[in-house]
Coordinates of N, CA, C and O in Angstrom, one line a residue:
G1 N 9.1 3.6 -7.0 CA 8.6 5.0 -6.7 C 7.1 5.0 -6.5 O 6.4 4.1 -6.3
P2 N 6.4 6.3 -6.3 CA 5.6 6.5 -5.8 C 4.1 5.8 -6.9 O 3.0 5.3 -6.1
G3 N 4.4 5.7 -8.0 CA 3.5 5.5 -9.2 C 3.3 4.1 -9.1 O 2.3 3.6 -8.8
T4 N 4.3 3.5 -8.7 CA 3.8 1.7 -8.0 C 3.3 1.5 -7.0 O 2.1 0.8 -7.1
L5 N 3.5 2.6 -5.9 CA 3.1 2.0 -4.5 C 1.0 2.6 -4.8 O 0.3 2.2 -4.0
Q6 N 1.1 4.1 -5.4 CA -0.6 4.3 -5.9 C -1.1 3.3 -6.6 O -1.9 3.2 -6.3
R7 N -0.4 2.7 -7.7 CA -1.1 1.1 -8.1 C -1.5 0.5 -7.3 O -2.7 -0.3 -7.3
R8 N -0.7 0.1 -6.4 CA -0.6 -1.3 -5.6 C -2.0 -1.0 -4.8 O -2.5 -1.2 -4.0
L9 N -1.7 0.6 -4.3 CA -3.1 0.8 -2.8 C -4.2 0.8 -3.7 O -5.3 0.4 -3.5
K10 N -4.4 1.2 -5.5 CA -5.4 1.1 -5.8 C -6.1 -0.3 -5.8 O -7.3 -0.5 -5.7
E11 N -5.2 -0.9 -6.2 CA -5.5 -2.0 -6.6 C -5.9 -3.2 -5.0 O -7.2 -3.9 -5.1
L12 N -5.7 -2.6 -3.8 CA -5.9 -2.7 -2.9 C -7.4 -2.2 -2.3 O -8.0 -2.7 -1.1
G13 N -7.9 -0.9 -3.0 CA -9.2 -0.6 -2.4 C -9.3 1.0 -2.3 O -10.2 1.2 -1.7
F14 N -8.2 1.6 -2.1 CA -8.0 2.6 -1.8 C -8.6 3.8 -3.1 O -8.0 4.1 -4.2
I15 N -9.8 4.1 -3.1 CA -10.5 5.1 -3.9 C -10.0 6.3 -3.9 O -10.9 7.2 -4.7
T16 N -9.7 7.0 -2.5 CA -9.2 8.2 -2.8 C -8.1 8.9 -3.0 O -8.1 10.2 -3.2
L17 N -7.4 8.1 -3.4 CA -6.1 8.7 -4.0 C -6.1 9.1 -5.6 O -5.9 8.3 -6.7
T18 N -6.9 10.4 -6.0 CA -7.3 10.8 -7.1 C -5.8 11.5 -7.9 O -6.6 12.2 -9.0
R19 N -4.8 12.2 -6.7 CA -4.1 12.9 -8.0 C -2.9 12.3 -8.3 O -3.0 11.4 -8.1
G20 N -2.4 12.6 -9.0 CA -1.3 12.3 -9.4 C -0.1 11.8 -8.8 O 0.3 12.7 -7.7
P21 N 0.9 10.6 -8.7 CA 2.0 10.6 -7.9 C 3.2 11.3 -7.5 O 3.1 10.9 -6.9
A22 N 3.1 12.3 -8.8 CA 4.3 13.4 -8.6 C 4.1 14.4 -7.7 O 4.1 14.8 -6.8
E23 N 2.1 14.3 -7.5 CA 1.9 15.3 -5.9 C 2.3 14.9 -4.5 O 2.3 15.7 -4.1
Y24 N 1.9 13.3 -4.6 CA 1.8 12.4 -3.2 C 3.5 12.3 -3.1 O 3.9 12.8 -2.0
G25 N 3.8 12.1 -4.4 CA 5.8 11.7 -4.2 C 6.0 10.5 -3.1 O 5.7 9.8 -2.9
L26 N 7.6 11.2 -2.5 CA 7.5 9.7 -1.4 C 7.1 9.7 -0.5 O 7.1 8.8 0.0
G27 N 6.4 10.9 -0.4 CA 5.5 10.8 1.2 C 4.2 9.9 0.9 O 3.6 9.6 2.4
L28 N 4.4 9.1 0.3 CA 3.0 8.6 0.0 C 3.4 6.9 0.8 O 2.7 6.9 1.2
T29 N 4.8 6.8 0.9 CA 5.4 5.7 2.0 C 5.0 6.1 3.2 O 5.1 4.8 4.2
L30 N 5.0 7.2 3.7 CA 4.4 7.8 4.7 C 3.3 7.8 5.1 O 2.7 8.5 6.5
G31 N 2.2 7.6 3.9 CA 1.0 8.1 4.5 C 0.5 9.4 4.3 O -0.4 10.1 5.1
N32 N 0.9 10.0 3.4 CA 0.8 11.8 3.4 C -0.9 11.8 2.3 O -1.3 12.5 1.9
A33 N -1.4 10.4 2.1 CA -2.6 10.6 1.1 C -4.0 10.4 1.9 O -4.0 9.7 3.2
E34 N -4.7 10.7 2.1 CA -5.8 10.5 2.5 C -6.2 9.4 1.9 O -6.5 8.8 1.0
A35 N -7.2 8.9 3.4 CA -8.0 7.4 3.4 C -8.6 7.5 3.6 O -8.8 7.7 5.3
R36 N -9.9 6.5 3.7 CA -10.9 6.2 4.6 C -10.9 4.9 5.0 O -10.2 4.4 5.0
L37 N -11.0 4.9 6.7 CA -11.3 4.1 7.5 C -10.9 2.7 6.8 O -10.4 1.6 6.9
I38 N -12.6 2.9 5.8 CA -13.1 1.6 5.2 C -11.7 1.4 4.2 O -11.6 -0.5 3.9
D39 N -11.5 1.7 3.6 CA -10.2 1.8 2.6 C -9.1 0.6 3.7 O -8.0 -0.5 3.0
L40 N -9.0 1.4 4.3 CA -7.7 1.0 5.3 C -7.8 -0.7 6.1 O -7.1 -1.6 5.7
T41 N -9.2 -0.9 6.2 CA -9.4 -2.0 7.1 C -9.4 -3.1 5.8 O -8.9 -4.2 5.7
N42 N -9.9 -2.7 4.5 CA -10.2 -3.5 3.3 C -8.5 -4.1 2.4 O -8.1 -5.2 2.7
A43 N -7.2 -3.0 3.1 CA -6.1 -3.5 2.4 C -5.5 -4.1 3.2 O -4.8 -5.1 3.1
Y44 N -5.8 -4.1 4.7 CA -5.2 -4.6 5.9 C -5.7 -5.9 5.6 O -4.7 -7.4 5.9
A45 N -7.1 -5.8 5.1 CA -7.7 -7.7 5.1 C -6.6 -8.2 3.6 O -6.7 -9.7 4.1
A46 N -6.6 -7.8 2.6 CA -5.6 -8.0 1.3 C -4.7 -8.6 1.9 O -4.3 -9.9 1.3
L47 N -4.0 -8.0 2.6 CA -2.6 -8.0 3.0 C -2.6 -9.2 3.7 O -2.0 -10.6 3.1
A48 N -3.7 -9.4 4.8 CA -3.9 -10.8 5.4 C -4.0 -12.0 4.5 O -3.4 -13.3 4.9
R49 N -4.8 -11.8 3.1 CA -5.1 -12.9 2.7 C -4.1 -13.5 2.0 O -3.5 -14.6 1.8
E50 N -3.0 -13.1 1.7 CA -1.9 -12.7 1.4 C -0.6 -13.1 1.6 O 0.1 -14.2 1.3
V51 N -0.8 -13.7 2.9 CA 0.1 -14.4 3.4 C -0.5 -16.1 4.1 O -1.1 -15.7 4.4
T52 N 0.5 -16.4 3.0 CA 0.0 -17.6 3.3 C 1.2 -18.4 4.0 O 1.2 -19.9 4.3
G53 N 2.4 -17.9 4.1 CA 3.5 -18.5 4.7 C 4.5 -17.5 5.2 O 5.1 -17.6 6.7
D54 N 5.3 -17.5 4.6 CA 6.3 -16.4 4.7 C 6.2 -15.2 4.8 O 6.1 -14.4 3.7
L55 N 6.1 -14.5 6.1 CA 5.5 -12.7 6.0 C 6.7 -12.2 5.1 O 6.5 -11.1 4.6
R56 N 7.7 -12.2 5.2 CA 9.0 -11.2 4.9 C 8.4 -11.3 3.4 O 8.7 -10.4 2.6
A57 N 8.2 -12.7 2.5 CA 8.1 -12.5 1.3 C 6.7 -12.0 1.1 O 7.0 -11.2 0.0
A58 N 6.0 -12.2 1.4 CA 5.0 -11.1 1.5 C 4.9 -9.7 1.4 O 5.0 -9.1 0.6
F59 N 5.6 -9.2 2.2 CA 6.0 -7.6 2.1 C 7.2 -7.2 1.4 O 6.7 -6.2 0.7
M60 N 7.9 -8.0 1.0 CA 8.8 -8.1 -0.5 C 8.5 -7.3 -1.3 O 8.3 -6.8 -2.3
G61 N 6.8 -9.0 -1.7 CA 6.1 -8.5 -2.8 C 5.2 -7.3 -3.0 O 4.8 -6.9 -3.9
F62 N 5.1 -6.6 -1.8 CA 4.0 -5.5 -1.9 C 5.0 -4.5 -2.0 O 4.3 -3.0 -2.5
G63 N 6.9 -4.5 -1.9 CA 7.2 -3.5 -2.1 C 8.4 -2.8 -1.4 O 9.1 -1.6 -1.0
C64 N 7.9 -3.8 0.0 CA 8.6 -2.6 1.5 C 10.3 -3.7 1.2 O 10.8 -4.7 2.0
T65 N 10.6 -2.9 0.5 CA 12.4 -3.0 0.5 C 13.1 -2.8 2.1 O 14.4 -3.5 1.9
W66 N 13.0 -2.2 2.8 CA 13.2 -2.2 4.2 C 13.4 -3.0 4.9 O 13.8 -3.8 5.9
V67 N 12.2 -4.2 4.4 CA 12.5 -5.8 5.3 C 13.8 -6.6 5.1 O 14.1 -6.5 3.8
S68 N 14.1 -6.9 6.2 CA 16.0 -7.3 6.1 C 15.2 -8.9 5.7 O 14.3 -9.5 6.4
R69 N 16.7 -9.5 4.7 CA 16.2 -10.9 4.7 C 17.4 -11.7 6.1 O 17.8 -11.5 6.4

């Protein structure tokens, strides 16, 4: 849910997520939260570092359940 995604985004360096998960709701998955460009850049860099082989597995570990097998 939104709480899990918000925690993961904070782990990736998003410091602007100051409201509670309930305020963002499921729209958080669509990008309805404020983010600085540097936070987005750092998050993409962190995701890239995690990808060591199977890109699908990396996305599934991030919680992207829409990625098909």
